[in-house]
Short mmCIF file of C-alpha atoms and ligand atoms in Angstrom, two decimals:
data_model
loop_
_atom_site.label_atom_id
_atom_site.label_comp_id
_atom_site.label_asym_id
_atom_site.label_seq_id
_atom_site.Cartn_x
_atom_site.Cartn_y
_atom_site.Cartn_z
CA MET A 1 0.04 0.22 -0.11
CA MET A 2 0.98 3.62 -0.92
CA GLN A 3 1.19 5.51 2.67
CA ARG A 4 2.67 8.22 4.47
CA VAL A 5 2.91 8.65 8.20
CA TRP A 6 3.73 11.28 9.27
CA GLU A 7 3.58 12.92 13.09
CA GLY A 8 2.06 16.80 13.17
CA LYS A 9 -0.68 18.51 15.68
CA PHE A 10 -4.06 18.69 15.43
CA LEU A 11 -6.23 21.06 17.63
CA GLY A 12 -2.99 21.16 19.87
CA ARG A 13 -3.18 17.54 19.90
CA ASP A 14 0.42 15.42 19.06
CA VAL A 15 -1.82 13.34 16.03
CA ILE A 16 -0.21 10.63 13.49
CA VAL A 17 -1.70 11.36 10.70
CA LYS A 18 -2.00 8.47 7.47
CA GLU A 19 -2.92 9.80 4.33
CA ARG A 20 -3.32 7.03 1.84
CA PHE A 21 -1.29 8.12 -2.05
CA HIS A 22 -2.79 7.08 -5.19
CA LYS A 23 -2.18 4.26 -6.69
CA LEU A 24 -1.30 5.53 -10.22
CA TYR A 25 -1.00 2.57 -12.01
CA ARG A 26 -4.42 1.59 -11.47
CA HIS A 27 -7.76 2.92 -12.64
CA PRO A 28 -8.43 6.35 -11.67
CA THR A 29 -12.21 6.25 -10.74
CA LEU A 30 -11.69 2.06 -9.20
CA ASP A 31 -8.64 3.83 -7.48
CA SER A 32 -10.14 6.58 -5.74
CA LYS A 33 -13.32 4.76 -4.56
CA LEU A 34 -11.07 2.05 -3.53
CA THR A 35 -8.91 4.09 -1.34
CA ALA A 36 -11.77 5.17 -0.02
CA GLN A 37 -12.66 2.06 1.05
CA ARG A 38 -10.36 1.14 2.79
CA LEU A 39 -9.87 4.22 4.90
CA ARG A 40 -13.16 4.35 5.66
CA GLN A 41 -12.54 -0.37 7.65
CA GLU A 42 -9.97 1.11 7.97
CA VAL A 43 -11.12 4.14 10.88
CA ARG A 44 -14.18 1.63 11.18
CA SER A 45 -12.26 -0.73 13.03
CA MET A 46 -10.56 1.60 15.10
CA LEU A 47 -13.56 2.59 16.62
CA ARG A 48 -15.37 -1.24 16.41
CA ALA A 49 -12.30 -1.92 18.73
CA ARG A 50 -12.33 0.59 21.17
CA LYS A 51 -15.41 -0.49 21.03
CA LEU A 52 -15.26 -4.42 22.56
CA ALA A 53 -12.48 -3.05 24.91
CA VAL A 54 -9.38 -3.37 22.31
CA PRO A 55 -7.36 -0.06 22.68
CA ALA A 56 -6.39 1.81 19.76
CA PRO A 57 -5.30 5.41 18.49
CA VAL A 58 -8.28 7.40 18.97
CA VAL A 59 -9.62 8.99 15.28
CA TYR A 60 -9.93 12.67 15.49
CA HIS A 61 -10.25 13.04 11.91
CA VAL A 62 -10.35 12.01 8.38
CA ASP A 63 -9.35 13.68 5.56
CA GLN A 64 -11.25 12.14 2.86
CA ASP A 65 -9.96 14.90 -0.11
CA THR A 66 -6.66 13.90 1.49
CA SER A 67 -7.44 10.20 1.88
CA SER A 68 -6.05 11.27 5.33
CA ILE A 69 -6.25 9.93 9.65
CA TYR A 70 -5.14 12.20 11.67
CA MET A 71 -4.91 9.79 15.39
CA GLU A 72 -4.11 10.06 18.75
CA ARG A 73 -0.23 9.23 19.03
CA VAL A 74 0.48 6.60 21.51
CA PRO A 75 3.36 7.41 23.08
CA GLY A 76 5.24 4.32 22.91
CA HIS A 77 7.59 1.72 21.36
CA SER A 78 6.44 -1.20 19.43
CA LEU A 79 5.72 -4.40 20.34
CA LYS A 80 8.69 -5.51 19.08
CA THR A 81 11.10 -3.63 20.05
CA VAL A 82 10.02 -3.74 23.60
CA LEU A 83 10.66 -7.91 23.30
CA GLN A 84 13.90 -7.18 21.56
CA SER A 85 15.17 -4.66 24.01
CA PRO A 86 17.35 -6.29 27.75
CA ASP A 87 14.61 -4.52 29.87
CA LEU A 88 11.71 -7.04 30.16
CA ASN A 89 12.27 -11.06 32.24
CA GLU A 90 11.10 -13.50 30.34
CA SER A 91 7.73 -13.55 32.86
CA GLU A 92 7.29 -10.12 31.45
CA GLN A 93 7.29 -10.82 28.21
CA ILE A 94 4.82 -13.79 28.70
CA GLU A 95 2.51 -11.16 30.40
CA LEU A 96 3.09 -8.79 27.83
CA MET A 97 1.75 -11.92 25.12
CA LYS A 98 -0.78 -12.97 27.16
CA GLN A 99 -2.24 -9.24 27.38
CA LEU A 100 -2.13 -9.26 23.83
CA GLY A 101 -4.04 -12.73 22.59
CA ARG A 102 -6.49 -11.36 24.75
CA LEU A 103 -6.85 -8.68 23.45
CA ILE A 104 -7.31 -10.55 20.00
CA ALA A 105 -9.70 -12.67 21.72
CA LYS A 106 -11.91 -9.79 22.17
CA LEU A 107 -10.98 -8.40 18.43
CA HIS A 108 -11.95 -11.91 16.43
CA ASP A 109 -15.21 -12.37 19.03
CA GLY A 110 -16.13 -9.33 17.81
CA LYS A 111 -16.00 -9.91 14.16
CA VAL A 112 -12.93 -7.43 13.82
CA VAL A 113 -9.78 -9.53 11.59
CA HIS A 114 -6.82 -7.30 11.42
CA GLY A 115 -5.45 -8.69 8.78
CA ASP A 116 -1.43 -7.98 10.04
CA LEU A 117 -1.07 -8.53 13.06
CA THR A 118 3.10 -9.00 14.37
CA SER A 119 4.72 -6.74 16.62
CA SER A 120 5.60 -3.84 14.76
CA ASN A 121 2.05 -2.86 14.96
CA VAL A 122 1.45 -3.08 18.52
CA LEU A 123 3.01 -0.33 21.02
CA VAL A 124 3.58 -0.39 24.51
CA VAL A 125 2.82 2.12 26.62
CA THR A 126 4.89 1.98 30.37
CA THR A 127 3.15 3.63 33.13
CA ASP A 128 5.23 4.15 36.45
CA GLY A 129 3.19 2.84 40.01
CA GLY A 130 4.51 5.77 41.58
CA SER A 131 5.11 4.55 44.79
CA THR A 132 4.78 0.93 44.87
CA SER A 133 8.00 0.65 42.51
CA THR A 134 5.46 -1.55 39.68
CA THR A 135 5.87 -0.59 35.90
CA MET A 136 2.55 -1.39 34.13
CA ARG A 137 2.28 -2.14 30.42
CA SER A 138 -0.58 -1.68 28.43
CA LEU A 139 -0.55 -2.68 24.52
CA VAL A 140 -2.77 -0.19 21.94
CA MET A 141 -3.47 -1.83 19.26
CA ILE A 142 -2.71 0.08 15.48
CA ASP A 143 -2.08 -1.05 11.63
CA PHE A 144 -5.77 -0.99 10.46
CA GLY A 145 -4.94 -0.33 7.20
CA LEU A 146 -5.40 -4.62 6.11
CA SER A 147 -8.03 -4.99 8.37
CA PHE A 148 -12.02 -6.08 7.70
CA PHE A 149 -15.08 -7.84 9.82
CA SER A 150 -15.83 -11.50 9.77
CA THR A 151 -17.44 -13.94 11.09
CA ILE A 152 -15.59 -16.06 9.31
CA SER A 153 -13.08 -19.53 11.20
CA GLU A 154 -10.98 -19.24 8.12
CA ASP A 155 -10.34 -15.41 7.83
CA LYS A 156 -9.25 -16.02 11.94
CA ALA A 157 -7.38 -18.89 11.73
CA VAL A 158 -5.18 -16.93 9.16
CA ASP A 159 -4.68 -13.78 11.15
CA LEU A 160 -3.15 -16.21 13.16
CA TYR A 161 -0.51 -17.78 11.21
CA VAL A 162 0.16 -14.04 9.78
CA LEU A 163 0.49 -13.28 13.52
CA GLU A 164 2.95 -16.39 15.06
CA ARG A 165 5.27 -15.95 11.17
CA ALA A 166 5.40 -12.58 11.95
CA PHE A 167 7.23 -13.60 15.87
CA THR A 168 9.33 -16.10 14.35
CA SER A 169 11.16 -13.88 11.69
CA ALA A 170 10.93 -11.38 13.81
CA HIS A 171 12.35 -13.09 17.08
CA ALA A 172 14.91 -16.26 16.55
CA THR A 173 15.87 -17.14 18.96
CA THR A 174 12.36 -16.50 21.96
CA GLY A 175 9.32 -16.07 19.05
CA GLU A 176 7.96 -19.51 19.26
CA THR A 177 7.75 -19.64 23.25
CA LEU A 178 6.16 -15.95 23.08
CA PHE A 179 3.25 -17.03 20.22
CA ALA A 180 2.85 -20.34 22.39
CA ALA A 181 1.35 -17.79 25.37
CA CYS A 182 -0.42 -15.18 23.06
CA LEU A 183 -1.76 -18.22 21.52
CA GLU A 184 -2.93 -20.15 24.86
CA ALA A 185 -4.30 -16.52 26.23
CA TYR A 186 -5.82 -16.55 23.39
CA ARG A 187 -7.92 -20.41 23.98
CA LYS A 188 -8.96 -19.61 27.39
CA SER A 189 -10.45 -15.67 26.35
CA SER A 190 -11.83 -16.94 23.23
CA LYS A 191 -15.47 -17.44 22.97
CA ASN A 192 -15.15 -18.80 19.87
CA TRP A 193 -12.22 -20.88 20.58
CA SER A 194 -12.28 -23.92 18.97
CA SER A 195 -13.25 -23.73 15.64
CA THR A 196 -10.52 -21.10 15.04
CA LEU A 197 -7.66 -23.24 17.16
CA ASN A 198 -8.36 -25.96 14.79
CA ARG A 199 -8.76 -23.72 12.05
CA PHE A 200 -5.69 -22.27 12.61
CA ALA A 201 -4.68 -26.05 12.51
CA ASP A 202 -5.10 -26.52 9.18
CA VAL A 203 -3.78 -23.32 7.98
CA ARG A 204 -0.27 -23.54 9.23
CA MET A 205 -0.29 -27.19 8.00
CA ARG A 206 -0.46 -25.76 4.71
CA GLY A 207 1.69 -23.34 5.05
CA ARG A 208 4.01 -26.19 5.91
CA LYS A 209 4.04 -27.86 3.06
CA ARG A 210 4.15 -25.31 0.85
CA SER A 211 7.05 -23.95 2.84
CA MET A 212 8.21 -27.53 1.89
CA VAL A 213 7.64 -27.74 -1.70
CA GLY A 214 9.84 -24.36 -1.72
N1 ADP B 1 -1.02 5.67 16.70
C1 ADP B 1 0.08 5.98 16.66
N2 ADP B 1 0.39 6.44 17.97
C2 ADP B 1 2.13 6.03 17.98
N3 ADP B 1 3.04 5.60 16.27
C3 ADP B 1 2.12 5.62 15.91
C4 ADP B 1 0.41 5.44 15.64
N4 ADP B 1 0.48 4.38 14.22
C5 ADP B 1 1.28 4.75 13.76
N5 ADP B 1 2.20 5.04 14.30
C6 ADP B 1 4.37 4.52 14.37
O1 ADP B 1 3.85 4.49 12.35
C7 ADP B 1 4.84 3.46 12.37
C8 ADP B 1 3.63 3.21 10.45
O2 ADP B 1 2.37 2.65 11.17
P1 ADP B 1 1.39 2.32 10.75
O3 ADP B 1 -0.42 2.27 10.54
O4 ADP B 1 1.59 0.46 11.64
O5 ADP B 1 1.60 2.41 9.34
P2 ADP B 1 2.76 0.51 8.39
O6 ADP B 1 3.17 -0.49 9.06
O7 ADP B 1 1.24 0.35 7.22
O8 ADP B 1 3.02 1.68 7.98
C9 ADP B 1 4.36 2.15 13.38
O9 ADP B 1 5.02 1.06 13.28
C10 ADP B 1 4.68 3.41 14.61
O10 ADP B 1 5.37 3.01 14.69
MG1 MG B 2 2.17 -1.18 10.64
#
């Protein structure tokens, strides 16, 4: 997708602006329609996520003319960066992965398929517990640019499979363990865990067969 993401101000607030560009090789009218549709879906999913109590940036403004979303700038680092830093011990990492599993379960139970689950598309917000000297870390889901609404188990299973692949490539030594913790929390938390995880096993099998064939 052709787009630009930058930091700016909107009504005095720190925002992230996400602007989609026209793909010049496509038919202009068709292209405008698709861009508008994608933009609308991205915004819808962010709103639906928040309704489902899944933290996602607040949408401040949508500019149809420039195909731009003005959203809350979340003060945090990507889950990828956080997991790759030496700041967290193993149990803290596992805790974050369980949190992620529960959030994905909420999204999926609420019919939202993210479409691009990776550790780069999850932000970690750290709040200092003050006198208790505990650090609270909460996750915020971003980048709903490929999201859609679906109740089909296959769609949710593929969503999980994309995440698994992302983890095993971005977090070489720990990826499998981390993803397993996420999946376990998903299983405990999703109402439809059984059908989704059955499909997930199929999707995974197909993926392995494909990669063996090359
Ligand atoms: N609301 C936000 N708050 C803080 N950072 C953000 C926010 N949205 C996006 N970013 C940053 O910009 C990057 C790109 O945005 P993203 O929505 O993931 O688009 P894409 O990956 O399709 O370029 C993210 O990985 C993240 O680092
Ligand atoms: Mg992204």
